[in-house]
mmCIF file of C-alpha atoms in Angstrom:
data_model
loop_
_atom_site.group_PDB
_atom_site.id
_atom_site.type_symbol
_atom_site.label_atom_id
_atom_site.label_comp_id
_atom_site.label_asym_id
_atom_site.label_seq_id
_atom_site.Cartn_x
_atom_site.Cartn_y
_atom_site.Cartn_z
ATOM 1 C CA MET A 1 -3.826 5.418 36.041
ATOM 2 C CA GLU A 2 -1.597 7.950 34.390
ATOM 3 C CA GLU A 3 -1.511 7.567 30.608
ATOM 4 C CA LYS A 4 2.077 6.891 29.529
ATOM 5 C CA LYS A 5 3.310 8.919 26.589
ATOM 6 C CA PRO A 6 4.110 6.505 23.720
ATOM 7 C CA LYS A 7 7.674 6.110 22.497
ATOM 8 C CA ARG A 8 8.358 7.644 19.107
ATOM 9 C CA MET A 9 10.626 6.872 16.130
ATOM 10 C CA ALA A 10 11.379 9.174 13.205
ATOM 11 C CA ILE A 11 12.989 7.856 10.016
ATOM 12 C CA ILE A 12 14.272 9.648 6.943
ATOM 13 C CA ALA A 13 14.182 7.358 3.888
ATOM 14 C CA SER A 14 16.489 8.818 1.250
ATOM 15 C CA LYS A 15 17.234 5.868 -1.027
ATOM 16 C CA GLY A 16 15.107 4.381 -3.786
ATOM 17 C CA THR A 17 16.784 1.047 -4.473
ATOM 18 C CA LEU A 18 15.010 -2.246 -3.817
ATOM 19 C CA ASP A 19 17.408 -3.274 -1.044
ATOM 20 C CA MET A 20 17.366 0.052 0.796
ATOM 21 C CA ALA A 21 13.571 0.352 0.629
ATOM 22 C CA TYR A 22 13.288 -2.486 3.156
ATOM 23 C CA PRO A 23 15.057 -1.192 6.305
ATOM 24 C CA PRO A 24 12.788 1.836 6.929
ATOM 25 C CA LEU A 25 9.618 -0.200 6.322
ATOM 26 C CA ILE A 26 10.767 -3.180 8.398
ATOM 27 C CA LEU A 27 11.719 -0.963 11.321
ATOM 28 C CA ALA A 28 8.486 1.021 11.016
ATOM 29 C CA SER A 29 6.188 -2.023 10.897
ATOM 30 C CA THR A 30 8.022 -3.606 13.835
ATOM 31 C CA ALA A 31 7.985 -0.419 15.896
ATOM 32 C CA VAL A 32 4.225 0.090 15.564
ATOM 33 C CA ALA A 33 3.788 -3.524 16.670
ATOM 34 C CA MET A 34 5.757 -2.474 19.785
ATOM 35 C CA ASP A 35 3.314 0.401 20.394
ATOM 36 C CA VAL A 36 5.793 2.973 19.118
ATOM 37 C CA GLU A 37 4.529 5.990 17.204
ATOM 38 C CA VAL A 38 6.337 6.072 13.837
ATOM 39 C CA GLY A 39 6.859 8.680 11.141
ATOM 40 C CA ILE A 40 8.786 8.187 7.900
ATOM 41 C CA PHE A 41 9.897 11.180 5.854
ATOM 42 C CA PHE A 42 10.582 10.167 2.246
ATOM 43 C CA THR A 43 13.068 12.450 0.557
ATOM 44 C CA LEU A 44 15.108 12.449 -2.670
ATOM 45 C CA TYR A 45 15.147 8.933 -4.189
ATOM 46 C CA GLY A 46 13.313 7.598 -1.152
ATOM 47 C CA VAL A 47 10.101 9.082 -2.585
ATOM 48 C CA ASP A 48 10.124 6.223 -5.134
ATOM 49 C CA ILE A 49 9.184 3.867 -2.285
ATOM 50 C CA VAL A 50 5.775 5.567 -2.051
ATOM 51 C CA ASN A 51 5.402 6.419 -5.761
ATOM 52 C CA LYS A 52 2.663 4.181 -7.229
ATOM 53 C CA LYS A 53 4.305 4.335 -10.671
ATOM 54 C CA LYS A 54 7.635 3.089 -9.318
ATOM 55 C CA TYR A 55 7.259 1.146 -6.091
ATOM 56 C CA ARG A 56 6.531 -2.177 -7.788
ATOM 57 C CA SER A 57 9.673 -1.949 -9.923
ATOM 58 C CA LEU A 58 12.434 -0.706 -7.611
ATOM 59 C CA LYS A 59 15.839 -1.941 -8.724
ATOM 60 C CA VAL A 60 19.221 -2.727 -7.267
ATOM 61 C CA ALA A 61 22.474 -2.065 -9.137
ATOM 62 C CA PRO A 62 25.643 -4.177 -8.717
ATOM 63 C CA ILE A 63 27.939 -1.301 -9.738
ATOM 64 C CA ALA A 64 29.782 0.254 -6.782
ATOM 65 C CA ASN A 65 28.324 -2.421 -4.505
ATOM 66 C CA PRO A 66 31.082 -5.000 -3.967
ATOM 67 C CA ALA A 67 28.998 -6.644 -1.224
ATOM 68 C CA MET A 68 26.371 -7.743 -3.753
ATOM 69 C CA PRO A 69 26.415 -11.552 -3.701
ATOM 70 C CA SER A 70 27.205 -13.205 -7.028
ATOM 71 C CA PRO A 71 26.966 -16.836 -8.141
ATOM 72 C CA VAL A 72 30.340 -16.472 -9.894
ATOM 73 C CA PRO A 73 33.408 -14.308 -9.066
ATOM 74 C CA PHE A 74 32.623 -10.997 -10.702
ATOM 75 C CA PRO A 75 34.770 -7.870 -11.145
ATOM 76 C CA ASN A 76 32.638 -5.021 -9.855
ATOM 77 C CA ILE A 77 33.403 -2.805 -12.881
ATOM 78 C CA LEU A 78 31.404 -5.219 -15.090
ATOM 79 C CA GLY A 79 28.326 -3.831 -13.364
ATOM 80 C CA VAL A 80 28.332 -1.094 -16.031
ATOM 81 C CA LEU A 81 27.400 -3.616 -18.724
ATOM 82 C CA PRO A 82 23.851 -3.436 -20.100
ATOM 83 C CA GLY A 83 21.578 -5.915 -18.361
ATOM 84 C CA MET A 84 23.511 -6.026 -15.092
ATOM 85 C CA THR A 85 20.994 -3.987 -13.116
ATOM 86 C CA PRO A 86 18.004 -6.159 -14.198
ATOM 87 C CA LEU A 87 20.114 -9.244 -13.425
ATOM 88 C CA ALA A 88 21.037 -8.003 -9.950
ATOM 89 C CA THR A 89 17.402 -7.005 -9.339
ATOM 90 C CA MET A 90 16.229 -10.467 -10.377
ATOM 91 C CA MET A 91 18.750 -12.056 -8.003
ATOM 92 C CA MET A 92 17.685 -9.790 -5.160
ATOM 93 C CA LYS A 93 14.016 -10.633 -5.792
ATOM 94 C CA SER A 94 14.769 -14.355 -5.679
ATOM 95 C CA MET A 95 16.649 -13.891 -2.376
ATOM 96 C CA ILE A 96 13.666 -11.947 -1.010
ATOM 97 C CA LYS A 97 11.319 -14.719 -2.120
ATOM 98 C CA LYS A 98 13.540 -17.366 -0.528
ATOM 99 C CA ILE A 99 13.085 -15.849 2.928
ATOM 100 C CA ASN A 100 9.395 -15.158 2.296
ATOM 101 C CA TRP A 101 9.643 -11.396 2.754
ATOM 102 C CA PRO A 102 6.646 -9.303 1.791
ATOM 103 C CA SER A 103 6.978 -7.140 -1.321
ATOM 104 C CA ILE A 104 7.492 -3.377 -0.891
ATOM 105 C CA PRO A 105 3.808 -2.602 -1.716
ATOM 106 C CA GLU A 106 2.687 -5.255 0.807
ATOM 107 C CA LEU A 107 4.992 -3.936 3.509
ATOM 108 C CA LEU A 108 3.801 -0.384 2.831
ATOM 109 C CA ASP A 109 0.216 -1.567 3.311
ATOM 110 C CA VAL A 110 1.150 -3.130 6.656
ATOM 111 C CA CYS A 111 2.709 0.184 7.738
ATOM 112 C CA LEU A 112 -0.183 2.358 6.569
ATOM 113 C CA GLU A 113 -2.854 0.082 8.062
ATOM 114 C CA SER A 114 -1.112 0.136 11.420
ATOM 115 C CA GLY A 115 -0.907 3.922 11.440
ATOM 116 C CA VAL A 116 2.654 4.763 10.422
ATOM 117 C CA LYS A 117 2.701 8.450 9.503
ATOM 118 C CA MET A 118 4.187 8.861 6.034
ATOM 119 C CA THR A 119 5.279 12.120 4.497
ATOM 120 C CA ALA A 120 6.867 12.880 1.134
ATOM 121 C CA CYS A 121 9.239 15.808 0.828
ATOM 122 C CA THR A 122 7.803 18.768 -1.127
ATOM 123 C CA PRO A 123 11.002 20.027 -2.877
ATOM 124 C CA THR A 124 11.702 16.473 -4.093
ATOM 125 C CA LEU A 125 8.211 16.245 -5.586
ATOM 126 C CA GLU A 126 8.630 19.576 -7.347
ATOM 127 C CA MET A 127 12.116 18.699 -8.556
ATOM 128 C CA THR A 128 11.060 15.356 -10.024
ATOM 129 C CA GLY A 129 7.606 16.393 -11.274
ATOM 130 C CA VAL A 130 5.827 13.851 -9.064
ATOM 131 C CA SER A 131 2.356 14.930 -7.917
ATOM 132 C CA LYS A 132 0.520 13.970 -4.725
ATOM 133 C CA ASP A 133 -1.794 11.811 -6.881
ATOM 134 C CA ASP A 134 1.210 9.688 -7.878
ATOM 135 C CA LEU A 135 1.780 8.780 -4.235
ATOM 136 C CA VAL A 136 0.271 5.849 -2.370
ATOM 137 C CA ALA A 137 -2.988 6.852 -0.642
ATOM 138 C CA GLY A 138 -2.338 7.954 2.922
ATOM 139 C CA VAL A 139 1.039 9.570 2.223
ATOM 140 C CA GLU A 140 1.030 13.253 3.129
ATOM 141 C CA VAL A 141 3.169 16.023 1.678
ATOM 142 C CA ALA A 142 5.299 18.389 3.774
ATOM 143 C CA GLY A 143 8.731 19.896 4.213
ATOM 144 C CA ALA A 144 11.641 19.785 6.646
ATOM 145 C CA ALA A 145 10.051 21.774 9.480
ATOM 146 C CA GLU A 146 7.071 19.437 9.743
ATOM 147 C CA PHE A 147 9.401 16.425 9.939
ATOM 148 C CA LEU A 148 11.625 18.104 12.517
ATOM 149 C CA ASP A 149 8.607 19.014 14.625
ATOM 150 C CA PHE A 150 7.850 15.265 14.811
ATOM 151 C CA ALA A 151 11.507 14.189 15.115
ATOM 152 C CA LEU A 152 12.384 16.578 17.945
ATOM 153 C CA ASP A 153 10.141 14.578 20.253
ATOM 154 C CA ALA A 154 11.337 11.176 19.034
ATOM 155 C CA ASN A 155 13.281 8.607 21.067
ATOM 156 C CA VAL A 156 14.851 7.132 17.923
ATOM 157 C CA ASN A 157 15.899 9.138 14.865
ATOM 158 C CA LEU A 158 17.279 7.315 11.838
ATOM 159 C CA PHE A 159 18.582 8.363 8.448
ATOM 160 C CA VAL A 160 18.405 5.575 5.862
ATOM 161 C CA MET B 1 1.272 -25.430 28.926
ATOM 162 C CA GLU B 2 -0.486 -27.227 26.054
ATOM 163 C CA LYS B 3 -1.503 -25.848 22.663
ATOM 164 C CA SER B 4 -5.076 -26.997 23.367
ATOM 165 C CA GLU B 5 -5.288 -24.520 26.281
ATOM 166 C CA ALA B 6 -4.794 -21.534 23.936
ATOM 167 C CA ASN B 7 -7.731 -19.365 22.846
ATOM 168 C CA VAL B 8 -6.045 -18.385 19.575
ATOM 169 C CA THR B 9 -3.327 -20.197 17.636
ATOM 170 C CA LEU B 10 -1.091 -18.746 14.968
ATOM 171 C CA ASP B 11 1.165 -20.598 12.518
ATOM 172 C CA LEU B 12 3.961 -18.234 11.416
ATOM 173 C CA LYS B 13 6.366 -20.904 10.247
ATOM 174 C CA GLY B 14 8.395 -19.856 7.198
ATOM 175 C CA LEU B 15 7.944 -16.104 7.724
ATOM 176 C CA SER B 16 10.947 -13.802 8.223
ATOM 177 C CA CYS B 17 11.426 -10.680 10.325
ATOM 178 C CA PRO B 18 9.395 -8.463 10.690
ATOM 179 C CA MET B 19 6.288 -10.550 9.943
ATOM 180 C CA PRO B 20 6.286 -12.887 13.006
ATOM 181 C CA VAL B 21 6.300 -9.855 15.331
ATOM 182 C CA VAL B 22 3.802 -7.884 13.222
ATOM 183 C CA LYS B 23 1.338 -10.788 12.951
ATOM 184 C CA THR B 24 1.679 -11.781 16.614
ATOM 185 C CA LYS B 25 0.856 -8.219 17.676
ATOM 186 C CA LYS B 26 -2.071 -8.032 15.241
ATOM 187 C CA ALA B 27 -3.512 -11.223 16.742
ATOM 188 C CA LEU B 28 -3.064 -9.870 20.303
ATOM 189 C CA ASP B 29 -4.839 -6.641 19.350
ATOM 190 C CA GLY B 30 -7.909 -8.672 18.391
ATOM 191 C CA MET B 31 -8.034 -10.667 21.659
ATOM 192 C CA GLN B 32 -9.641 -10.146 25.065
ATOM 193 C CA ALA B 33 -7.544 -9.454 28.170
ATOM 194 C CA GLY B 34 -6.399 -12.666 29.850
ATOM 195 C CA GLN B 35 -6.762 -14.838 26.735
ATOM 196 C CA ILE B 36 -3.898 -17.100 25.670
ATOM 197 C CA LEU B 37 -2.213 -16.899 22.264
ATOM 198 C CA PHE B 38 -0.142 -19.778 20.931
ATOM 199 C CA VAL B 39 2.386 -18.907 18.194
ATOM 200 C CA GLU B 40 4.751 -21.090 16.217
ATOM 201 C CA ALA B 41 7.605 -19.477 14.251
ATOM 202 C CA THR B 42 10.746 -20.660 12.492
ATOM 203 C CA ASP B 43 12.467 -17.270 12.112
ATOM 204 C CA LYS B 44 15.624 -17.571 14.209
ATOM 205 C CA GLY B 45 15.320 -13.974 15.402
ATOM 206 C CA SER B 46 11.799 -14.529 16.696
ATOM 207 C CA LYS B 47 13.129 -16.129 19.894
ATOM 208 C CA ALA B 48 14.482 -12.694 20.854
ATOM 209 C CA ASP B 49 12.144 -10.472 18.825
ATOM 210 C CA ILE B 50 8.762 -11.682 20.051
ATOM 211 C CA PRO B 51 9.764 -11.388 23.765
ATOM 212 C CA ALA B 52 11.094 -7.847 23.069
ATOM 213 C CA MET B 53 7.780 -6.839 21.500
ATOM 214 C CA LEU B 54 5.831 -8.410 24.390
ATOM 215 C CA LYS B 55 7.941 -6.569 26.954
ATOM 216 C CA ARG B 56 7.305 -3.229 25.252
ATOM 217 C CA THR B 57 3.572 -3.809 24.849
ATOM 218 C CA GLY B 58 3.005 -5.149 28.364
ATOM 219 C CA ASN B 59 1.836 -8.590 27.245
ATOM 220 C CA GLU B 60 3.021 -11.617 29.188
ATOM 221 C CA LEU B 61 5.273 -14.314 27.784
ATOM 222 C CA ILE B 62 4.299 -17.435 29.674
ATOM 223 C CA GLU B 63 6.638 -19.879 27.989
ATOM 224 C CA ILE B 64 8.880 -20.458 24.964
ATOM 225 C CA GLU B 65 9.365 -24.007 23.763
ATOM 226 C CA ASP B 66 12.451 -24.507 21.617
ATOM 227 C CA LYS B 67 11.578 -27.451 19.389
ATOM 228 C CA GLY B 68 14.752 -27.338 17.315
ATOM 229 C CA ALA B 69 13.795 -25.536 14.111
ATOM 230 C CA VAL B 70 10.485 -24.286 15.526
ATOM 231 C CA TYR B 71 9.871 -21.949 18.444
ATOM 232 C CA ALA B 72 6.525 -22.149 20.214
ATOM 233 C CA PHE B 73 5.330 -19.190 22.304
ATOM 234 C CA PHE B 74 2.561 -19.076 24.882
ATOM 235 C CA ILE B 75 1.442 -15.485 25.410
ATOM 236 C CA LYS B 76 -1.114 -13.965 27.763
ATOM 237 C CA LYS B 77 -2.863 -10.853 26.451
ATOM 238 C CA LYS B 78 -2.687 -7.972 28.931
#
C-alpha cells in the first residue's frame, strides 16, 4: 500500500499571556492526536510559553481587554490600578480549574511527548537575553527560514 | 453494544477539550488492531470532536450513546 503523506500544521505563537498560551497548545495536542504533523514557532512574547522561568506564572491583564469577564461591572480603565493583573490572572486560573483544563506546563508536556516540533525564535532570545538552557527540554532554536521551510508544506498555517 | 464487550474502557468524564480527544487517541495507540475501546466523556464538544479524530486516524466509530450529560463511544481500533 502506498504510504500517505501526513497532513501538516504550522503555528506561530506570538503572545505570552496566560489566555493566549492555550490556543496554540490545544490545537497542537489535538492535531497530533489526529495524526497531523505539527510545528510551533514561538516568537516575541510567545517564547515565554516555553521559558522554564516564566511558563508557570503567565499572566492575563484586564486593561484593554473589555471582553474579560468580571463579577461586578467594571470600567476597563481601572485595569491600570495596581493589583488588577494578579486579580485577573487569579480569576482566569479559577475559570481554567473549573473546566478542568491542564496547566500550561502539563499541556506542553502532552505536546512534546506526542512529538510536536517546537522552535524558539533566535532574534527574540538574543533580544530578551534568554538562553537555550532557559527553555523547556525538547525546544529547538532557529530563525524564520527554518519555520518557513516547514510551513511551506503545511495544510494549515496559523498565527496566534 | 455493551460496555462489557470492550477490551479497554476509559472514563474521561469532567475533562474539557482537548483532553478527551488526546486521551482517546493515546489509548487507541496502545491497543491491538480490531480491539474495542469504550469511552465516556461529558465534554459537550466531544460528540463532534471524537468522531472527527477517528475519521482522520482511520479508526472506526461503532456507536455513540447519548445518555444526557454523558456521551458513550464504542470505537474499533484500525
